[in-house]
């Protein structure tokens, strides 16, 4: 006998008695009731519904006879969803209201199918949502699912699976079982659970079905797992005998206290029990004695002697510490009474439609003394904002005996810096963690996509945040910049030193030869060439970008113009020695100055045109390197840049050709030979500069340009002026006009 269902029936008796004793509710009206046992059977539920619809009172006895009685205005029940659905389909068209205290199937919320059905317990739609959010709350994304193969289980699990999908939870398997199905089906369900990789199982199962399943699993226990239970079994005292349930967590109706109900249950005597067949069966079952024959025995049981005491019993009937569904019976009965009181069923509809949805979170815990008991660890309140529905009042001791939340995932969480890639043919919860591509980050766990950083940013090594890209340019404080600056300054000092030597010996033949004025102008231009390389070092600005290229172009043209002038002087000087040739008067000092001025003016005009049309400007180059920004001077107009270089190259080539032609002219100190060598070096440097400039990355592009400037400048100063300085300083005896004219034999140097 189901003592808990008997307690529900006694709760209805108690509530009706309380209402009849009330002076405020239904004054002058006495409520009556009929109690029927559907035996959780659909056929019996149909029989009861038909009797109610026809106004017949069904009396349970051996002959199963019926007696006429008045039709009832309302029905409380049934406890199970499937019988409740059957009764509702029969009574609904007749307009007889039905208020269930425990039928939770979401299907009963369809008012077209069940227009007169109401309940005082939340629908499984809410319970399923609560279970799904609980699973999500604890981070479980890989679960198993088991349900009763009934209206309660199938509809409840359907609601849960839908809610779980919305929460991003994957279900490894879904099995349904009903206790009347073959044992082979039960064994198959148990084997699926044993072989699964999910460590969390959601069981939307009726208490009777759950007992069968746990008994089967106990024969060959699976690995430890976390059970998540529906209200039907998670607070059932009979589950406490299964160690598999230790640590189970679920949702349940909050416990309540009904004042006076405990004493009402115990205030039962043999004389009262004999009046009701259900109470007679309960009394005889509890005390193993017969009430039907006080003088003898019945069915092998001794007669009850009147000393039986209900307070000595410990069973679900007398246990009022877990009044959950019993309170729903209490509320259902009062709801009908209030509806009758106002003579309007719509008040009942309002009251029962907008009941607050609140569940407590019970857990099956192992106590310090070794016993197992239910403990409330928190509550779920659907009226709270999403994400705040759960509130835990104490730590949960899970199935492994620890307070650490167990893990049940198909794949470990993808850390920041990675993204999830679903495995082909597997649920979305089974995935691989793929590192974000270059230039992308993910700053969340289990990110579905990586996001590109802004062009000015680049991911850190972990690829979980975008950091400003380092800006690279040839700076003053780095080794390469210091070395190039040192050579630049050293070159200018060499040029100034030679200038001082020449100035001090300006009256000597070797200085006066080949136009000393051009020599000093050449030394001045070389000094500027060395110094202009400094404009290429440091952070590019608008002014430095314009200055570096134009200064380089103009100073080099000034330098080459001077060399070209000196070459022409050599050629003209030897031409003038021929009889009748008066060419020197056409290329004297004024003409030499004019040639240098004109050649340089052309470059100045090219630079002015370049700066006006499309001048160089600072530019953040983010194409060459993905992980850093190259701060460089954009050429503005590439035509302008190559025109400057091309003009320098043209003059250098012309100078080289003329010097090459004059290299064999008679003279102990033929300057054309040294100019030829210097132009050869100059041209070689700048020819190799072009591919090196184009292919060099980042700041090395600038370094190559500076190197070309310094190399060509050192080539000019060493080839043209070093031999003269050597004679002035170390061979002063050769610094004579006779020696220079080749009239005195010279020693080999």
Coordinates of N, CA and C in Angstrom, one line a residue, residues 493-676:
X493 N 84.1 65.0 -40.0 CA 85.3 65.5 -39.4 C 86.5 65.3 -40.3
X494 N 86.5 64.1 -41.0 CA 87.6 63.9 -42.0 C 87.6 65.0 -43.0
X495 N 86.4 65.3 -43.5 CA 86.3 66.3 -44.6 C 86.7 67.7 -44.1
X496 N 86.4 68.0 -42.8 CA 86.8 69.3 -42.2 C 88.3 69.3 -42.0
X497 N 88.8 68.1 -41.6 CA 90.3 68.0 -41.4 C 91.1 68.2 -42.7
X498 N 90.6 67.6 -43.7 CA 91.2 67.8 -45.0 C 91.1 69.2 -45.5
X499 N 90.0 69.8 -45.2 CA 89.8 71.2 -45.5 C 90.8 72.1 -44.8
X500 N 91.1 71.8 -43.5 CA 92.1 72.6 -42.8 C 93.5 72.4 -43.4
X501 N 93.8 71.1 -43.7 CA 95.1 70.8 -44.3 C 95.2 71.6 -45.6
X502 N 94.2 71.5 -46.4 CA 94.3 72.2 -47.7 C 94.3 73.8 -47.6
X503 N 93.6 74.2 -46.6 CA 93.6 75.7 -46.4 C 95.0 76.1 -45.9
X504 N 95.6 75.3 -45.0 CA 96.9 75.7 -44.5 C 98.0 75.6 -45.6
X505 N 97.8 74.7 -46.6 CA 98.7 74.5 -47.7 C 98.1 75.0 -49.0
X506 N 97.3 76.0 -48.9 CA 96.5 76.5 -50.1 C 97.5 77.0 -51.2
X507 N 98.7 77.5 -50.8 CA 99.6 78.1 -51.8 C 100.5 77.0 -52.4
X508 N 100.4 75.8 -52.0 CA 101.3 74.7 -52.5 C 100.8 74.3 -53.9
X509 N 101.6 73.8 -54.7 CA 101.3 73.4 -56.1 C 100.2 72.3 -56.1
X510 N 100.2 71.4 -55.2 CA 99.2 70.3 -55.3 C 97.8 70.7 -55.0
X511 N 97.7 71.8 -54.1 CA 96.4 72.3 -53.8 C 95.9 73.2 -54.9
X512 N 96.9 74.0 -55.5 CA 96.5 75.0 -56.5 C 96.1 74.3 -57.8
X513 N 96.7 73.0 -58.0 CA 96.4 72.3 -59.2 C 94.9 71.9 -59.3
X514 N 94.4 71.9 -60.5 CA 93.0 71.5 -60.7 C 92.0 72.4 -60.0
X515 N 92.3 73.6 -59.8 CA 91.3 74.6 -59.3 C 91.0 74.3 -57.8
X516 N 91.7 75.0 -57.0 CA 91.6 74.8 -55.5 C 90.2 75.3 -55.0
X517 N 89.6 76.2 -55.8 CA 88.2 76.6 -55.4 C 87.2 75.5 -55.5
X518 N 87.3 74.7 -56.5 CA 86.4 73.5 -56.7 C 86.7 72.5 -55.6
X519 N 88.0 72.4 -55.2 CA 88.4 71.4 -54.2 C 87.7 71.8 -52.9
X520 N 87.8 73.1 -52.5 CA 87.2 73.5 -51.2 C 85.6 73.3 -51.3
X521 N 85.1 73.6 -52.5 CA 83.6 73.5 -52.6 C 83.2 72.0 -52.6
X522 N 84.1 71.1 -53.1 CA 83.8 69.7 -53.1 C 83.9 69.2 -51.6
X523 N 84.9 69.7 -50.9 CA 85.0 69.3 -49.5 C 83.8 69.7 -48.7
X524 N 83.4 70.9 -49.0 CA 82.2 71.5 -48.3 C 81.0 70.6 -48.6
X525 N 80.8 70.2 -49.9 CA 79.6 69.4 -50.3 C 79.7 68.0 -49.6
X526 N 81.0 67.5 -49.6 CA 81.1 66.2 -48.9 C 80.8 66.2 -47.4
X527 N 81.2 67.3 -46.8 CA 80.8 67.5 -45.4 C 79.3 67.4 -45.2
X528 N 78.6 68.1 -46.2 CA 77.1 68.1 -46.1 C 76.6 66.7 -46.4
X529 N 77.2 66.0 -47.3 CA 76.8 64.7 -47.7 C 76.9 63.8 -46.4
X530 N 78.0 63.9 -45.7 CA 78.1 63.1 -44.5 C 77.0 63.5 -43.4
X531 N 76.8 64.8 -43.3 CA 75.9 65.2 -42.3 C 74.4 65.0 -42.7
X532 N 74.1 65.0 -44.0 CA 72.7 64.8 -44.4 C 72.2 63.4 -44.0
X533 N 73.1 62.4 -43.9 CA 72.7 61.1 -43.5 C 72.1 61.1 -42.1
X534 N 72.5 62.1 -41.3 CA 71.9 62.1 -39.9 C 70.4 62.4 -40.0
X535 N 69.9 63.0 -41.0 CA 68.5 63.3 -41.1 C 67.7 62.1 -41.3
X536 N 68.3 60.9 -41.7 CA 67.6 59.7 -41.9 C 67.4 58.9 -40.5
X537 N 68.1 59.4 -39.5 CA 68.0 58.7 -38.2 C 67.0 59.5 -37.3
X538 N 66.3 58.7 -36.5 CA 65.3 59.3 -35.6 C 63.9 59.1 -36.1
X539 N 62.9 59.5 -35.3 CA 61.5 59.3 -35.7 C 61.1 60.2 -36.8
X540 N 60.6 59.7 -37.9 CA 60.3 60.5 -39.1 C 59.1 61.5 -38.7
X541 N 59.3 62.7 -39.2 CA 58.3 63.7 -39.0 C 58.1 64.3 -40.4
X542 N 57.1 65.2 -40.5 CA 56.8 65.8 -41.8 C 58.0 66.5 -42.3
X543 N 58.7 67.3 -41.5 CA 59.8 68.1 -41.9 C 61.0 67.3 -42.2
X544 N 61.3 66.3 -41.3 CA 62.5 65.4 -41.6 C 62.3 64.6 -42.8
X545 N 61.1 64.2 -43.2 CA 60.9 63.4 -44.4 C 61.2 64.2 -45.6
X546 N 60.8 65.5 -45.6 CA 61.1 66.3 -46.8 C 62.5 66.7 -46.8
X547 N 63.1 66.9 -45.6 CA 64.5 67.4 -45.6 C 65.5 66.3 -46.0
X548 N 65.2 65.0 -45.5 CA 66.2 64.0 -45.8 C 66.5 63.7 -47.2
X549 N 65.4 63.6 -48.0 CA 65.5 63.3 -49.4 C 66.0 64.5 -50.3
X550 N 65.5 65.6 -50.0 CA 65.9 66.8 -50.8 C 67.4 67.2 -50.4
X551 N 67.7 67.2 -49.1 CA 69.1 67.5 -48.8 C 70.1 66.5 -49.4
X552 N 69.7 65.2 -49.3 CA 70.6 64.2 -49.9 C 70.7 64.5 -51.4
X553 N 69.6 64.8 -52.1 CA 69.7 65.0 -53.6 C 70.5 66.2 -54.0
X554 N 70.3 67.3 -53.2 CA 71.0 68.5 -53.6 C 72.5 68.4 -53.3
X555 N 72.8 68.0 -52.1 CA 74.2 67.9 -51.7 C 75.0 66.9 -52.6
X556 N 74.4 65.8 -53.0 CA 75.1 64.9 -53.8 C 75.3 65.5 -55.2
X557 N 74.3 66.2 -55.7 CA 74.5 66.8 -57.0 C 75.6 67.9 -57.0
X558 N 75.6 68.6 -55.8 CA 76.6 69.6 -55.7 C 78.0 69.0 -55.6
X559 N 78.1 67.8 -55.0 CA 79.3 67.1 -54.9 C 79.8 66.6 -56.3
X560 N 78.8 65.9 -57.0 CA 79.2 65.4 -58.3 C 79.5 66.5 -59.3
X561 N 78.8 67.6 -59.2 CA 79.0 68.8 -60.0 C 80.5 69.3 -59.9
X562 N 80.9 69.3 -58.6 CA 82.3 69.7 -58.4 C 83.3 68.7 -59.0
X563 N 83.0 67.4 -58.8 CA 83.9 66.4 -59.4 C 83.9 66.5 -60.9
X564 N 82.7 66.7 -61.5 CA 82.6 66.9 -62.9 C 83.4 68.1 -63.4
X565 N 83.3 69.2 -62.6 CA 84.0 70.4 -63.0 C 85.5 70.1 -62.9
X566 N 86.0 69.4 -61.9 CA 87.4 69.1 -61.8 C 87.9 68.2 -63.0
X567 N 87.0 67.3 -63.4 CA 87.3 66.4 -64.5 C 87.5 67.2 -65.8
X568 N 86.5 68.1 -66.0 CA 86.6 69.0 -67.2 C 87.8 69.9 -67.1
X569 N 88.2 70.3 -65.9 CA 89.4 71.2 -65.8 C 90.6 70.4 -66.3
X570 N 90.7 69.1 -65.9 CA 91.9 68.2 -66.3 C 91.9 68.1 -67.8
X571 N 90.7 67.8 -68.4 CA 90.7 67.7 -69.8 C 91.0 68.9 -70.6
X572 N 90.5 70.1 -70.1 CA 90.7 71.3 -70.7 C 92.2 71.8 -70.6
X573 N 92.8 71.5 -69.4 CA 94.2 71.8 -69.2 C 95.1 71.2 -70.1
X574 N 94.9 69.9 -70.4 CA 95.7 69.2 -71.4 C 95.4 69.5 -72.8
X575 N 94.2 69.9 -73.1 CA 93.8 70.4 -74.4 C 94.5 71.7 -74.7
X576 N 94.6 72.5 -73.7 CA 95.2 73.9 -73.8 C 96.7 73.8 -74.1
X577 N 97.4 72.7 -73.8 CA 98.8 72.6 -74.1 C 99.1 72.3 -75.6
X578 N 98.1 72.0 -76.3 CA 98.3 71.8 -77.7 C 98.4 73.1 -78.4
X579 N 99.3 73.2 -79.5 CA 99.5 74.5 -80.1 C 98.3 75.0 -80.8
X580 N 98.0 76.3 -80.6 CA 96.9 77.0 -81.1 C 95.6 76.8 -80.5
X581 N 95.6 76.0 -79.3 CA 94.3 75.7 -78.6 C 94.2 76.7 -77.5
X582 N 93.1 77.5 -77.5 CA 92.9 78.4 -76.4 C 91.6 78.1 -75.7
X583 N 91.4 76.8 -75.4 CA 90.1 76.4 -74.8 C 89.9 76.8 -73.4
X584 N 91.0 77.0 -72.7 CA 90.9 77.3 -71.2 C 90.2 78.6 -71.0
X585 N 90.3 79.5 -72.0 CA 89.6 80.8 -71.7 C 88.1 80.6 -71.7
X586 N 87.6 79.5 -72.3 CA 86.2 79.2 -72.3 C 85.8 78.4 -71.1
X587 N 86.7 77.9 -70.3 CA 86.4 77.1 -69.1 C 87.2 77.5 -68.0
X588 N 87.2 78.8 -67.7 CA 88.0 79.3 -66.6 C 87.2 79.2 -65.3
X589 N 87.7 79.8 -64.2 CA 87.0 79.8 -63.0 C 85.5 80.2 -63.0
X590 N 85.2 81.3 -63.7 CA 83.8 81.7 -63.8 C 82.9 80.7 -64.4
X591 N 83.4 80.1 -65.5 CA 82.6 79.0 -66.2 C 82.4 77.8 -65.3
X592 N 83.5 77.5 -64.5 CA 83.4 76.3 -63.6 C 82.4 76.6 -62.5
X593 N 82.4 77.8 -62.0 CA 81.4 78.1 -61.0 C 80.0 78.0 -61.5
X594 N 79.8 78.5 -62.8 CA 78.5 78.5 -63.4 C 78.0 77.1 -63.7
X595 N 78.9 76.2 -64.1 CA 78.5 74.8 -64.4 C 78.0 74.1 -63.1
X596 N 78.8 74.4 -62.0 CA 78.4 73.8 -60.8 C 77.0 74.3 -60.4
X597 N 76.8 75.6 -60.5 CA 75.6 76.2 -60.1 C 74.4 75.7 -61.0
X598 N 74.6 75.6 -62.3 CA 73.6 75.1 -63.2 C 73.2 73.7 -62.9
X599 N 74.2 72.8 -62.8 CA 73.9 71.4 -62.5 C 73.1 71.3 -61.2
X600 N 73.6 72.0 -60.2 CA 72.9 72.0 -58.9 C 71.5 72.6 -59.0
X601 N 71.3 73.6 -59.8 CA 70.0 74.3 -59.9 C 69.0 73.3 -60.5
X602 N 69.4 72.5 -61.4 CA 68.5 71.6 -62.0 C 67.9 70.6 -60.9
X603 N 68.8 70.1 -60.0 CA 68.4 69.3 -58.9 C 67.5 70.0 -58.0
X604 N 67.8 71.3 -57.7 CA 66.9 72.1 -56.8 C 65.5 72.2 -57.4
X605 N 65.5 72.4 -58.7 CA 64.1 72.6 -59.3 C 63.4 71.2 -59.3
X606 N 64.1 70.1 -59.5 CA 63.4 68.8 -59.4 C 62.8 68.6 -58.0
X607 N 63.6 69.0 -57.0 CA 63.2 68.8 -55.6 C 62.0 69.7 -55.2
X608 N 62.1 71.0 -55.7 CA 61.0 71.9 -55.5 C 59.7 71.4 -56.1
X609 N 59.8 70.9 -57.3 CA 58.6 70.4 -58.0 C 58.1 69.2 -57.2
X610 N 59.0 68.3 -56.8 CA 58.6 67.1 -56.0 C 57.9 67.5 -54.7
X611 N 58.4 68.5 -54.0 CA 57.8 68.9 -52.7 C 56.5 69.6 -52.9
X612 N 56.3 70.2 -54.1 CA 55.0 70.9 -54.3 C 53.9 69.9 -54.8
X613 N 54.3 69.0 -55.6 CA 53.3 68.0 -56.2 C 52.9 67.0 -55.2
X614 N 53.9 66.2 -54.7 CA 53.6 65.2 -53.7 C 54.8 64.9 -52.8
X615 N 54.9 65.7 -51.8 CA 56.1 65.6 -50.9 C 56.2 64.3 -50.1
X616 N 57.4 63.9 -49.7 CA 57.4 62.8 -48.7 C 56.7 63.1 -47.4
X617 N 56.2 62.1 -46.7 CA 55.5 62.3 -45.5 C 55.6 61.1 -44.6
X618 N 55.5 61.2 -43.3 CA 55.6 60.1 -42.4 C 54.4 59.1 -42.6
X619 N 54.7 57.8 -42.6 CA 53.8 56.8 -43.0 C 53.9 55.6 -42.1
X620 N 52.8 55.1 -41.5 CA 52.8 53.9 -40.7 C 52.6 52.7 -41.7
X621 N 53.7 52.0 -41.9 CA 53.7 50.9 -42.9 C 53.3 49.6 -42.1
X622 N 52.1 49.1 -42.3 CA 51.6 47.9 -41.6 C 51.4 46.7 -42.5
X623 N 52.0 46.9 -43.7 CA 51.9 45.8 -44.7 C 53.1 44.9 -44.7
X624 N 54.3 45.5 -44.5 CA 55.5 44.7 -44.6 C 55.6 43.7 -43.4
X625 N 55.3 44.1 -42.2 CA 55.3 43.2 -41.0 C 53.9 43.3 -40.4
X626 N 53.4 42.1 -40.1 CA 52.1 42.0 -39.5 C 52.1 42.4 -38.0
X627 N 53.2 42.1 -37.4 CA 53.2 42.2 -35.9 C 53.8 43.6 -35.4
X628 N 54.2 44.4 -36.3 CA 54.8 45.7 -35.9 C 54.5 46.7 -37.0
X629 N 54.6 48.0 -36.6 CA 54.4 49.1 -37.5 C 55.8 49.7 -37.9
X630 N 56.1 49.8 -39.1 CA 57.3 50.5 -39.6 C 57.0 51.9 -39.9
X631 N 57.5 52.8 -39.0 CA 57.3 54.2 -39.2 C 58.4 54.7 -40.2
X632 N 58.0 55.0 -41.4 CA 58.9 55.4 -42.4 C 58.4 56.6 -43.2
X633 N 59.3 57.1 -44.0 CA 58.9 58.3 -44.8 C 58.5 57.7 -46.2
X634 N 57.2 57.9 -46.4 CA 56.7 57.6 -47.7 C 57.2 58.6 -48.8
X635 N 57.5 58.1 -49.9 CA 58.1 58.9 -51.0 C 57.2 60.0 -51.5
X636 N 55.9 59.8 -51.2 CA 55.0 60.7 -51.8 C 54.8 60.4 -53.3
X637 N 55.7 61.1 -54.1 CA 55.7 60.8 -55.5 C 57.0 59.9 -55.8
X638 N 56.8 58.7 -56.2 CA 57.9 57.8 -56.5 C 58.7 58.4 -57.7
X639 N 58.0 59.1 -58.6 CA 58.6 59.7 -59.8 C 59.6 60.7 -59.4
X640 N 59.2 61.5 -58.4 CA 60.1 62.6 -57.9 C 61.4 62.0 -57.3
X641 N 61.2 60.9 -56.5 CA 62.4 60.2 -55.8 C 63.4 59.7 -56.9
X642 N 62.8 58.9 -57.8 CA 63.7 58.3 -58.8 C 64.2 59.3 -59.8
X643 N 63.5 60.5 -60.0 CA 64.1 61.5 -60.8 C 65.3 62.1 -60.1
X644 N 65.3 62.3 -58.8 CA 66.4 62.8 -58.0 C 67.6 61.8 -58.2
X645 N 67.3 60.5 -57.9 CA 68.4 59.5 -58.0 C 68.9 59.4 -59.5
X646 N 68.0 59.5 -60.4 CA 68.4 59.4 -61.8 C 69.3 60.5 -62.3
X647 N 69.0 61.7 -61.8 CA 69.8 62.8 -62.2 C 71.2 62.7 -61.6
X648 N 71.3 62.3 -60.3 CA 72.6 62.0 -59.7 C 73.3 61.0 -60.5
X649 N 72.6 59.9 -60.8 CA 73.3 58.8 -61.6 C 73.8 59.3 -63.0
X650 N 73.0 60.2 -63.6 CA 73.4 60.7 -64.9 C 74.7 61.5 -64.8
X651 N 74.7 62.4 -63.8 CA 76.0 63.2 -63.6 C 77.1 62.3 -63.3
X652 N 76.9 61.3 -62.4 CA 78.0 60.4 -62.0 C 78.5 59.6 -63.2
X653 N 77.6 59.1 -64.0 CA 78.0 58.4 -65.2 C 78.8 59.3 -66.2
X654 N 78.3 60.5 -66.4 CA 79.0 61.5 -67.3 C 80.4 61.7 -66.7
X655 N 80.5 61.9 -65.4 CA 81.8 62.2 -64.8 C 82.7 61.0 -64.9
X656 N 82.2 59.8 -64.8 CA 83.0 58.6 -64.9 C 83.5 58.5 -66.3
X657 N 82.7 58.7 -67.3 CA 83.2 58.6 -68.7 C 84.3 59.6 -69.0
X658 N 84.1 60.9 -68.6 CA 85.1 61.9 -68.9 C 86.4 61.6 -68.1
X659 N 86.3 61.1 -66.8 CA 87.5 60.8 -66.1 C 88.2 59.6 -66.7
X660 N 87.4 58.6 -67.2 CA 88.0 57.5 -67.8 C 88.8 57.9 -69.1
X661 N 88.3 58.8 -69.8 CA 89.0 59.3 -71.0 C 90.3 60.0 -70.7
X662 N 90.3 60.7 -69.5 CA 91.5 61.5 -69.1 C 92.4 60.7 -68.3
X663 N 92.2 59.5 -68.1 CA 93.0 58.7 -67.1 C 94.5 58.5 -67.5
X664 N 94.8 58.6 -68.9 CA 96.1 58.3 -69.4 C 96.9 59.6 -69.8
X665 N 96.3 60.7 -69.4 CA 97.0 61.9 -69.8 C 98.3 62.0 -69.0
X666 N 99.4 62.5 -69.6 CA 100.7 62.6 -68.9 C 100.7 63.5 -67.8
X667 N 101.1 63.0 -66.6 CA 101.2 63.9 -65.4 C 101.6 62.9 -64.3
X668 N 102.5 63.4 -63.5 CA 102.8 62.5 -62.3 C 101.6 62.5 -61.3
X669 N 100.8 63.5 -61.4 CA 99.7 63.5 -60.5 C 98.4 63.8 -61.3
X670 N 98.0 62.8 -62.1 CA 96.8 63.0 -62.9 C 95.6 62.7 -62.1
X671 N 94.9 63.8 -61.7 CA 93.7 63.6 -60.8 C 92.6 62.8 -61.5
X672 N 92.6 62.7 -62.8 CA 91.5 62.0 -63.5 C 91.5 60.5 -63.1
X673 N 92.7 60.0 -62.8 CA 92.8 58.6 -62.4 C 92.0 58.4 -61.1
X674 N 92.2 59.3 -60.2 CA 91.5 59.1 -58.9 C 90.0 59.4 -59.0
X675 N 89.7 60.3 -59.9 CA 88.3 60.6 -60.1 C 87.6 59.4 -60.7
X676 N 88.3 58.7 -61.6 CA 87.8 57.5 -62.2 C 87.5 56.4 -61.2

